[in-house]
PDB file of C-alpha atoms and ligand atoms in Angstrom:
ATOM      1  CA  UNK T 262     -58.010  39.554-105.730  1.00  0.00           C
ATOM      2  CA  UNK T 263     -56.687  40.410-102.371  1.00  0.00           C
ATOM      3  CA  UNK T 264     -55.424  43.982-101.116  1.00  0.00           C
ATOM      4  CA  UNK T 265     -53.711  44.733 -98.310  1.00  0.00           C
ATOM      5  CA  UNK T 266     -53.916  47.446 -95.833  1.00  0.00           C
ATOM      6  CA  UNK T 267     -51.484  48.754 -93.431  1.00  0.00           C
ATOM      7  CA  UNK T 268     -53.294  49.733 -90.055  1.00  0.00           C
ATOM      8  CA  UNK T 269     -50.645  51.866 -88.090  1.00  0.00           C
ATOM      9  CA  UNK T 270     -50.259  51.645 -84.605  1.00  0.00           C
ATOM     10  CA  UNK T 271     -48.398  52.669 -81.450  1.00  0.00           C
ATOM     11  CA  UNK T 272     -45.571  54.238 -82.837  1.00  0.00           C
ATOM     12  CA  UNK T 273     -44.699  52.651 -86.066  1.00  0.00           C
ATOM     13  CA  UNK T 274     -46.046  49.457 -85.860  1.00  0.00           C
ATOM     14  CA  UNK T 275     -48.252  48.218 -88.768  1.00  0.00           C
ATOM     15  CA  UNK T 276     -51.165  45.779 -88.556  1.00  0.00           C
ATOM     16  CA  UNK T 277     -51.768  43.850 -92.049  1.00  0.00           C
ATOM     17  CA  UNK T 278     -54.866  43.946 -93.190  1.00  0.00           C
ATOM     18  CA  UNK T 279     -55.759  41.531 -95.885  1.00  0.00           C
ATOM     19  CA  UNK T 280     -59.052  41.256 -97.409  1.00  0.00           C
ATOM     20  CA  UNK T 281     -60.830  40.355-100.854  1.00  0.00           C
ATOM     21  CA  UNK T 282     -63.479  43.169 -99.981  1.00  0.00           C
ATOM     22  CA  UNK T 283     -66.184  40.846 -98.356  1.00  0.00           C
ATOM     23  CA  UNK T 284     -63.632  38.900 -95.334  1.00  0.00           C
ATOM     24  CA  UNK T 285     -60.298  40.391 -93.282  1.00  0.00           C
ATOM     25  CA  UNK T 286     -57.666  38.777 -92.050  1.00  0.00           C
ATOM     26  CA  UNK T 287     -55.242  40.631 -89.687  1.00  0.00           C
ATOM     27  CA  UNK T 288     -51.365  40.040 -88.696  1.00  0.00           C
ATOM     28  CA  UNK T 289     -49.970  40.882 -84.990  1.00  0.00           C
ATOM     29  CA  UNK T 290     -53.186  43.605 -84.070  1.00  0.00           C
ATOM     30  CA  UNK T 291     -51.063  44.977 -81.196  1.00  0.00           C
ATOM     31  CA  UNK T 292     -53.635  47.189 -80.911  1.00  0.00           C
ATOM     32  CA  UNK T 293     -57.558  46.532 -81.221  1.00  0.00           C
ATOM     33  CA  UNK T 294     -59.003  49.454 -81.526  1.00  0.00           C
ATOM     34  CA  UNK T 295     -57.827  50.739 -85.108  1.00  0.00           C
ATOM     35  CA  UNK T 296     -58.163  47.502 -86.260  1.00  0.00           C
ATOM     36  CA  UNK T 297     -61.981  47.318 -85.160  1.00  0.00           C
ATOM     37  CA  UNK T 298     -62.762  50.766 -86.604  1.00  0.00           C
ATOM     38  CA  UNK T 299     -61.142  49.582 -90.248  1.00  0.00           C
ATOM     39  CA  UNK T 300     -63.425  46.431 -89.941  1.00  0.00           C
ATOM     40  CA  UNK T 301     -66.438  48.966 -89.148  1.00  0.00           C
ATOM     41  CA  UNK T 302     -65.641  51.259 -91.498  1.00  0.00           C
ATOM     42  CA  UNK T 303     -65.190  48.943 -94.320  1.00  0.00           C
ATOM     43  CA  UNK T 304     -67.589  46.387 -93.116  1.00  0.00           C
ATOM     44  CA  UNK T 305     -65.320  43.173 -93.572  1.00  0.00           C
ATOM     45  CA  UNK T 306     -66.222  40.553 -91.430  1.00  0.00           C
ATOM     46  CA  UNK T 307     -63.095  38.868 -89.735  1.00  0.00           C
ATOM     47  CA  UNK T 308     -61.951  35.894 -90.377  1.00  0.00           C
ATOM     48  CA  UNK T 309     -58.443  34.910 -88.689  1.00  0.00           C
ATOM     49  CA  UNK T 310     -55.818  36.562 -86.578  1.00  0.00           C
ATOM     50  CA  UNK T 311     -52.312  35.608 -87.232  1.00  0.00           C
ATOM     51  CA  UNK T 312     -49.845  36.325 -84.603  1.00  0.00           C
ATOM     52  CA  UNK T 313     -45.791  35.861 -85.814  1.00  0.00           C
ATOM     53  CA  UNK T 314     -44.348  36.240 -82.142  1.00  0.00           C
ATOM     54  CA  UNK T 315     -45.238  36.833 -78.751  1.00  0.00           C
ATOM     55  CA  UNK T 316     -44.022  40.394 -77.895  1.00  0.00           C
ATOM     56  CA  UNK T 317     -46.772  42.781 -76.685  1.00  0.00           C
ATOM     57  CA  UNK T 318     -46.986  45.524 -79.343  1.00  0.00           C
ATOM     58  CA  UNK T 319     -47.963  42.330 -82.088  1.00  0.00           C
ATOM     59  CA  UNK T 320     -50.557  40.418 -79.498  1.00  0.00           C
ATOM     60  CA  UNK T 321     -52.105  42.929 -76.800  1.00  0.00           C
ATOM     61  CA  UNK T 322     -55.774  43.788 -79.357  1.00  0.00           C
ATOM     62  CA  UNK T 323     -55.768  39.766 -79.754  1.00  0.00           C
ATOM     63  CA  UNK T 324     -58.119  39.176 -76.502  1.00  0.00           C
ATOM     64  CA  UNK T 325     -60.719  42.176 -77.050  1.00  0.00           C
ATOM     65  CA  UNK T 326     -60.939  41.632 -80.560  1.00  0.00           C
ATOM     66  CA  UNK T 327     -61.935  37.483 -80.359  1.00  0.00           C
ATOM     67  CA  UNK T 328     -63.978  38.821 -78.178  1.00  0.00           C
ATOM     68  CA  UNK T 329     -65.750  41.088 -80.523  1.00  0.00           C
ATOM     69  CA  UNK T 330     -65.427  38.943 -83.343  1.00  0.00           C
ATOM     70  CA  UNK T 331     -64.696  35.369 -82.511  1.00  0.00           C
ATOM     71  CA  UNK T 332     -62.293  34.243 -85.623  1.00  0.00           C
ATOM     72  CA  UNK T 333     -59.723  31.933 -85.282  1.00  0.00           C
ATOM     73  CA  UNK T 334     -56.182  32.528 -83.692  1.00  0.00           C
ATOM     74  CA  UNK T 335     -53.042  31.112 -85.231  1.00  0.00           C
ATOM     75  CA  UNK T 336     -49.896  31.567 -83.044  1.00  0.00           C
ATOM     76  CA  UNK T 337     -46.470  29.869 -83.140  1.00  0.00           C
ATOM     77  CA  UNK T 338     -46.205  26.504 -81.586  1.00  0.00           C
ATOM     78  CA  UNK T 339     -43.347  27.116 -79.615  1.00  0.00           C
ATOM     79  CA  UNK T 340     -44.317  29.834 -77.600  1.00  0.00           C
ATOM     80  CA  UNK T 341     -47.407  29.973 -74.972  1.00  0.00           C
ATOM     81  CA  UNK T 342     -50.022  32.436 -75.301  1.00  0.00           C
ATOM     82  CA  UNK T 343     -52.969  33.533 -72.590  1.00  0.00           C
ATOM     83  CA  UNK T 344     -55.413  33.499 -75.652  1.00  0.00           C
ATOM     84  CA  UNK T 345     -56.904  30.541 -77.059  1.00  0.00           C
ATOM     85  CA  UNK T 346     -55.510  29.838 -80.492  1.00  0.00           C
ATOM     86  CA  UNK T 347     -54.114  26.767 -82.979  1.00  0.00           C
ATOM     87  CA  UNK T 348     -51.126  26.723 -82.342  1.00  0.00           C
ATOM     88  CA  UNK T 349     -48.827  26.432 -86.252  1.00  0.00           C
ATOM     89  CA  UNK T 350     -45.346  24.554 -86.344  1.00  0.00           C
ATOM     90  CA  UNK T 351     -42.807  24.523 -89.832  1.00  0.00           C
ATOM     91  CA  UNK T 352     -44.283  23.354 -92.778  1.00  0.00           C
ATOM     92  CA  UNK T 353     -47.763  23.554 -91.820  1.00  0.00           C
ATOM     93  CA  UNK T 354     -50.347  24.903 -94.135  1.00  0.00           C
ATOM     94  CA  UNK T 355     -53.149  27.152 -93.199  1.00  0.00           C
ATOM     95  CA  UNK T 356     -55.899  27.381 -95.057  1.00  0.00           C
ATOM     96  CA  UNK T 357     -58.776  30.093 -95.098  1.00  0.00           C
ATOM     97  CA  UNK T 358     -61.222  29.346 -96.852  1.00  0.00           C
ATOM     98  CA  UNK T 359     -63.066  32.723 -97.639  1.00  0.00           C
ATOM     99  CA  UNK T 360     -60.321  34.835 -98.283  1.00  0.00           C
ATOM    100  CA  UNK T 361     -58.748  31.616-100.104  1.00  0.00           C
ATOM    101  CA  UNK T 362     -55.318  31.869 -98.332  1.00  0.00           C
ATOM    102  CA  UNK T 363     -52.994  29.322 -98.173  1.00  0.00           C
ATOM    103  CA  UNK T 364     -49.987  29.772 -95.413  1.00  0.00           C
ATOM    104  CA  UNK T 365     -47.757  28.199 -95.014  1.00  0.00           C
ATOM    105  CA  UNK T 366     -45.820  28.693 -92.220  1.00  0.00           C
ATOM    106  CA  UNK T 367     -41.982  29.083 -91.691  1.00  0.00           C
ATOM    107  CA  UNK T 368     -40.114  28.612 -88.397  1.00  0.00           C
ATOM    108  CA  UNK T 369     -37.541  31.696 -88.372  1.00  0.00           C
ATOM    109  CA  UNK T 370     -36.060  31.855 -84.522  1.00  0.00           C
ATOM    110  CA  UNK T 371     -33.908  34.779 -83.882  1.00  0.00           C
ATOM    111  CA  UNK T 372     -36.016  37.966 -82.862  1.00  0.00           C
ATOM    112  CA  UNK T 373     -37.898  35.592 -80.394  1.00  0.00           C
ATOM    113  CA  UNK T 374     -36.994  31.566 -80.530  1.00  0.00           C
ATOM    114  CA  UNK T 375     -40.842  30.162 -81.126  1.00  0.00           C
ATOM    115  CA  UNK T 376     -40.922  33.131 -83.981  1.00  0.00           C
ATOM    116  CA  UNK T 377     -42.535  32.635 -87.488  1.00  0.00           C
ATOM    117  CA  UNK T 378     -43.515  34.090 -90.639  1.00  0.00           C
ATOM    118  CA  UNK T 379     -46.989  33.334 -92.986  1.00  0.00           C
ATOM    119  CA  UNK T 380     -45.853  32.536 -96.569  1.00  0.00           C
ATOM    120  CA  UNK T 381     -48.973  32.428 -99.187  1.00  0.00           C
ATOM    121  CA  UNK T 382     -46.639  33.413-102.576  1.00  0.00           C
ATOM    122  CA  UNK T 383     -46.331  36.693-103.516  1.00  0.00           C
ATOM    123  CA  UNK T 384     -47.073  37.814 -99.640  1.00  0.00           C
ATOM    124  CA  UNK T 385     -44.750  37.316 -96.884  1.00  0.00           C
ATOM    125  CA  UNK T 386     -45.938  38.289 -93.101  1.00  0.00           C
ATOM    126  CA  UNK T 387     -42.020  38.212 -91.356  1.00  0.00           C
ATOM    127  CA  UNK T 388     -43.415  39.930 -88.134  1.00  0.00           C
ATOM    128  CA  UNK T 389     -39.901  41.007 -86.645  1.00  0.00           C
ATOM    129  CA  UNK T 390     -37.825  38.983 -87.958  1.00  0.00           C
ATOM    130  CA  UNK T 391     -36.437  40.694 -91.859  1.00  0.00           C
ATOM    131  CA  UNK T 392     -37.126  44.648 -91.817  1.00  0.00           C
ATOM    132  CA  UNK T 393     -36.614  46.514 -95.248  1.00  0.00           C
ATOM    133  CA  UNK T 394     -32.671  47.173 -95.058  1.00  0.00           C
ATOM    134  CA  UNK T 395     -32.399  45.500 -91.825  1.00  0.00           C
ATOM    135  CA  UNK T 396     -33.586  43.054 -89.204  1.00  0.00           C
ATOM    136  CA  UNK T 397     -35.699  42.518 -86.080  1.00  0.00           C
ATOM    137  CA  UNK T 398     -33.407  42.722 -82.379  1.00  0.00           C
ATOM    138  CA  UNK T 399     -31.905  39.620 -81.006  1.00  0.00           C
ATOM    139  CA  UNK T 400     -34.414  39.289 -77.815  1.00  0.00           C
ATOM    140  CA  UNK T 401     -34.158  35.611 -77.448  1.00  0.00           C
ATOM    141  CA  UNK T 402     -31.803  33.994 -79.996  1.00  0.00           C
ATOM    142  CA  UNK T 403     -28.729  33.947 -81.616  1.00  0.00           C
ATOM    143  CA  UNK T 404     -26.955  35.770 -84.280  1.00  0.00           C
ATOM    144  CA  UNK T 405     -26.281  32.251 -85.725  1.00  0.00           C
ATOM    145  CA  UNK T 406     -30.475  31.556 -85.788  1.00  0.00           C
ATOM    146  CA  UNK T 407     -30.938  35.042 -86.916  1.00  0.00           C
ATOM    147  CA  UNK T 408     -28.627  34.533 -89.658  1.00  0.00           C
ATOM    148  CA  UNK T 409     -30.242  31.294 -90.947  1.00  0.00           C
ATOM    149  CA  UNK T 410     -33.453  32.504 -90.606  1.00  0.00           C
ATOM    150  CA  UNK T 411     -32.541  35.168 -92.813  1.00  0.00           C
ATOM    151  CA  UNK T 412     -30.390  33.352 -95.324  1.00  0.00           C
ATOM    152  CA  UNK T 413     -34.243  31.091 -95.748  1.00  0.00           C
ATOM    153  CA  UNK T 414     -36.003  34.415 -96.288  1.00  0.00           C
ATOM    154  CA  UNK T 415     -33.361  34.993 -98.974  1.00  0.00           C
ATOM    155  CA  UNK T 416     -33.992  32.052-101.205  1.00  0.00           C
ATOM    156  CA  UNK T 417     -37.988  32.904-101.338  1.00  0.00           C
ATOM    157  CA  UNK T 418     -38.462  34.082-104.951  1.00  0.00           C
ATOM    158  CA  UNK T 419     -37.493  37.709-105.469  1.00  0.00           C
ATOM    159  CA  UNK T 420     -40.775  39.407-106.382  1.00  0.00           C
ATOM    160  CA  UNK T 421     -42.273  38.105-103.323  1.00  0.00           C
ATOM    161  CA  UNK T 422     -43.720  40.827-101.310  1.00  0.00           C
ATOM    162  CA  UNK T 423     -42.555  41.661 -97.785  1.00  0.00           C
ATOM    163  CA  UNK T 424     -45.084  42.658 -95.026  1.00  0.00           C
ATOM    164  CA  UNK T 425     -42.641  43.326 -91.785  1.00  0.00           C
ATOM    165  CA  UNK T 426     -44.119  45.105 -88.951  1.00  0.00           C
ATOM    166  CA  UNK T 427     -42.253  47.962 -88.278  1.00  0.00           C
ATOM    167  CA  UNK T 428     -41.698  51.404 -90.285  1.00  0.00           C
ATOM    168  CA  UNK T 429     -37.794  51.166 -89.916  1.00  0.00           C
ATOM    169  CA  UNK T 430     -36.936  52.060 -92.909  1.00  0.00           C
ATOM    170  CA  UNK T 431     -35.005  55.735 -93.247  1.00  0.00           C
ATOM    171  CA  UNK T 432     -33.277  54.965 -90.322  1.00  0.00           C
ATOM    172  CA  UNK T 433     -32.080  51.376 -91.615  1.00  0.00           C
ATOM    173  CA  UNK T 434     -31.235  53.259 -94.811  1.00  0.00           C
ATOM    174  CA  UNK T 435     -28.685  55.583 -93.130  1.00  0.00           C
ATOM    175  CA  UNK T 436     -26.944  52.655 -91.509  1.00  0.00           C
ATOM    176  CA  UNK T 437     -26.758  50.458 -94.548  1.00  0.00           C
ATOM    177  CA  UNK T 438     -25.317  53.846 -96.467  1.00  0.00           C
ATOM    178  CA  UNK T 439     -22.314  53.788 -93.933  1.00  0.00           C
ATOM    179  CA  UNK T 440     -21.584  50.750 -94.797  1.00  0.00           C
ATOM    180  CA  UNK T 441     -21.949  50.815 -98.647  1.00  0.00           C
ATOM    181  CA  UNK T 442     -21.855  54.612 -99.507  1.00  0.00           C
ATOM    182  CA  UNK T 443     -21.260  52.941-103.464  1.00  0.00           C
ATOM    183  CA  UNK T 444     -24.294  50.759-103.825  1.00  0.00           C
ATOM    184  CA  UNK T 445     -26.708  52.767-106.293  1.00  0.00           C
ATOM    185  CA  UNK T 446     -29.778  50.531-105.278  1.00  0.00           C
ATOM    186  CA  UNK T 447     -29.611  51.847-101.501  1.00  0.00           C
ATOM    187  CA  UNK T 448     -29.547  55.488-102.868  1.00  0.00           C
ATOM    188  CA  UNK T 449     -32.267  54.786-105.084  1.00  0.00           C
ATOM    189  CA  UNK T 450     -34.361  53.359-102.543  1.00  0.00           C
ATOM    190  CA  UNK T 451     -33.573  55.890-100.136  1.00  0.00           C
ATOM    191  CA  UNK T 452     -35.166  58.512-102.683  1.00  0.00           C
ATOM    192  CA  UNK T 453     -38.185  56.666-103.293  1.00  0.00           C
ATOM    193  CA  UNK T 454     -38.624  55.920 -99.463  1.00  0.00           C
ATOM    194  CA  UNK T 455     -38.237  59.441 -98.853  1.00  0.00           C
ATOM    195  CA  UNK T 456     -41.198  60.234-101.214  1.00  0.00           C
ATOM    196  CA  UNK T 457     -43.192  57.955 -99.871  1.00  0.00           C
ATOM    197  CA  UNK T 458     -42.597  59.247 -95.802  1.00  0.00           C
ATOM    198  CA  UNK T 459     -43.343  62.464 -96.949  1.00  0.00           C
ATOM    199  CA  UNK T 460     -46.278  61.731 -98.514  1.00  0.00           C
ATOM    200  CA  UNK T 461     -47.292  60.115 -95.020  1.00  0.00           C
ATOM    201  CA  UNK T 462     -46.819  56.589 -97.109  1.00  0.00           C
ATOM    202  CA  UNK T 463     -45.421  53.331 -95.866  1.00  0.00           C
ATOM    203  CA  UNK T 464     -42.164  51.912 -96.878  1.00  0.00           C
ATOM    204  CA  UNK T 465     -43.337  48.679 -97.403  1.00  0.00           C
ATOM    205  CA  UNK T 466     -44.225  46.269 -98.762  1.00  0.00           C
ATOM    206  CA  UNK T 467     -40.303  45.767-100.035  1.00  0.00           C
ATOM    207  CA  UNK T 468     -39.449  42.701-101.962  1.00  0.00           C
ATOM    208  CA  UNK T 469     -36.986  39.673-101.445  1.00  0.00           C
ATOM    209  CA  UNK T 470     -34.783  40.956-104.733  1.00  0.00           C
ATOM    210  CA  UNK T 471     -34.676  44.110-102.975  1.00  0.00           C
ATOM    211  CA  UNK T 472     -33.472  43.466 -99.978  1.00  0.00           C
ATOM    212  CA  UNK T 473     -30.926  41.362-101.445  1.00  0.00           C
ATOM    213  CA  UNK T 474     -29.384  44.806-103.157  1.00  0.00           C
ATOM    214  CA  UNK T 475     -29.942  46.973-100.233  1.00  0.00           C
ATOM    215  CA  UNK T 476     -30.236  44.914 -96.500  1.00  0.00           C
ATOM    216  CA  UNK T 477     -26.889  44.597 -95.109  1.00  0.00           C
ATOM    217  CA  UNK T 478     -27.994  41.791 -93.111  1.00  0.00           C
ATOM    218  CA  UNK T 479     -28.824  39.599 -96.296  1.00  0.00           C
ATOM    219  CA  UNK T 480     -25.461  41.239 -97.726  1.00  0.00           C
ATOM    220  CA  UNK T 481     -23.080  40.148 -94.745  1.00  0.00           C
ATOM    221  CA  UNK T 482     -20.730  38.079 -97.626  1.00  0.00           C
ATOM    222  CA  UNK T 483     -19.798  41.664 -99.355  1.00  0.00           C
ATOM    223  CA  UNK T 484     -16.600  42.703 -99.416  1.00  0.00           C
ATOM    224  CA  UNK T 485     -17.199  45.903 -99.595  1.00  0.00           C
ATOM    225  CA  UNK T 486     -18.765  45.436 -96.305  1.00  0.00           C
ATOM    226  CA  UNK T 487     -16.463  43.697 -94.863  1.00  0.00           C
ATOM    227  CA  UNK T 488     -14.091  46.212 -95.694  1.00  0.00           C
ATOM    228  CA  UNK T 489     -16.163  48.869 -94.567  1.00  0.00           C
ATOM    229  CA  UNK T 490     -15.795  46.780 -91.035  1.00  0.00           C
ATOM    230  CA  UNK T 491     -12.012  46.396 -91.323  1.00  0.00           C
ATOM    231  CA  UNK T 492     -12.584  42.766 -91.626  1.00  0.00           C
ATOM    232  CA  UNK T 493     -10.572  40.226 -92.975  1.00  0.00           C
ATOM    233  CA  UNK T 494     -12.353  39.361 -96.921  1.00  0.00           C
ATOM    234  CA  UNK T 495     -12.252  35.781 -95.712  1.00  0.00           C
ATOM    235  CA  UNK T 496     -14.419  36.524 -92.509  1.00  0.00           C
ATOM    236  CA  UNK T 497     -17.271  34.169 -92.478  1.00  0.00           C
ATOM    237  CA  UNK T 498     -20.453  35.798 -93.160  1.00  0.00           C
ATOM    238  CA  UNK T 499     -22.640  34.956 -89.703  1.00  0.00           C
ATOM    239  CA  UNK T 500     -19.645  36.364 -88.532  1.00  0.00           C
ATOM    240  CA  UNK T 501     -19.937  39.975 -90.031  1.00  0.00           C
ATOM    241  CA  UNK T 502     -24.069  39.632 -89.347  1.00  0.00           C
ATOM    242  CA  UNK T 503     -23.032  39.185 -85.860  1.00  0.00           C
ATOM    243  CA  UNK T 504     -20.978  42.144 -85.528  1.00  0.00           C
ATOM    244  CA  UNK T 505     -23.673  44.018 -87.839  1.00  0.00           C
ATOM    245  CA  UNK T 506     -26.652  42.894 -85.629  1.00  0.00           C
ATOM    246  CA  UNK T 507     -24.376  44.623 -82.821  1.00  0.00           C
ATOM    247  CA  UNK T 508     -23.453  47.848 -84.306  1.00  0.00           C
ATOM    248  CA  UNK T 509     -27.282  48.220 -85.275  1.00  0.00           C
ATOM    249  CA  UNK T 510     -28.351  47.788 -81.700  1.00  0.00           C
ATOM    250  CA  UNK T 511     -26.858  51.375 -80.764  1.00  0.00           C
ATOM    251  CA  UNK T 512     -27.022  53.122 -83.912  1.00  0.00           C
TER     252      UNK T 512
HETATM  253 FE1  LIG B 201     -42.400  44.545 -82.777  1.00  0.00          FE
END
């Protein structure tokens, strides 16, 4: 059985922390030193680092934690890191043998072009790329790239469990409530994610099904949406994500 821990850092940045109680594996440790005192504390030995993307606050603990604990360092293919690692392309599977993971890893440009996400079914590590009720920034690609990569997050099954890497959620909530004041399931989530902040909880892990009721930027062929937008109900939908992906930038 595997759990997995959030480690918060910076501001509201999580580190994944998966582990079957004897070996850790760790997603994006922006950070190294929370992640070091969790492995102290609970005495897991590490066994990989997975990075999703390059940006600093999911790499910058990378280099003093290999060299604490020399493990294994999977990184996208296409993008270069200072910090020896194996670098993962589409398709590929990772396995680990003592947690008994088996990634495999998905190509999902957008956020950053070389970006990617670790897919071992019912976890999902999406780094920056699908937030619950929204999505990552478009740094380096295209709404069109975004869009896809999105619309392949969509068709995972729906009880798959999503591990993003940002606490985004209330204020994605109020945005997606804008544009859908009617949809129950936002409401409904937006109680229960209330809860949980207050009880100094994450939001996440969300699911695929759920985002498909509440993320507007899985939801971009809704009318109700689109009317919201004073679009045209014919308006293609990597059309409206564009225009969403905009709004969102200054909200
Ligand atoms: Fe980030």
């Amino acid at each position: 059985m595997l759990e997995i821990l959030p480690i918060p850092a910076f501001k509201d940045n999580y580190i994944w922390l998966i582990n079957d109680g004897r070996h850790a594996v760790v997603v994006d440790p922006g950070d190294a030193g929370p992640v070091i005192r969790q492995l102290e504390q609970t005495g897991l030995t590490l066994e990989a680092i997975l990075i999703t993307h390059h940006c600093h606050d999911h790499i910058d603990g990378v280099v003093e934690l290999i060299s604490k604990y020399p493990a294994p360092v999977y990184a996208p293919a296409k993008e270069s890191y200072d910090f020896p690692h194996i670098p993962v392309a589409d398709g590929e599977l990772i396995t680990l043998t003592e947690t008994g993971l088996k990634l495999t890893v998905m190509e999902l440009p957008g956020h950053t072009l070389g970006h990617i996400a670790y897919f071992d079914y019912p976890f999902l590590f999406c780094g920056d790329t699908l937030f619950s009720c929204g999505c990552g920034r478009l740094h380096e690609g295209t709404a069109e790239q975004m869009y896809q990569s999105l619309q392949r997050l969509a068709q995972l099954p729906a009880d798959t469990r999503v591990y993003c890497a940002h606490e985004y959620t209330l204020n994605n909530l109020a945005f997606a409530l804008e544009l859908e004041p009617g949809n129950m399931a936002l409401h409904k989530r937006q109680q229960e994610v209330i809860k949980l902040r207050t009880a100094g909880l994450p939001s996440l892990p969300t699911t695929i099904g759920l985002e498909l009721a509440t993320n507007p930027f899985l939801r971009s062929d809704s009318t109700t949406i689109k009317l919201s937008l004073n679009l045209e109900k014919n308006t293609a939908p990597v059309e409206v994500f564009r225009i969403l992906r905009e709004m969102k930038n200054d909200y």
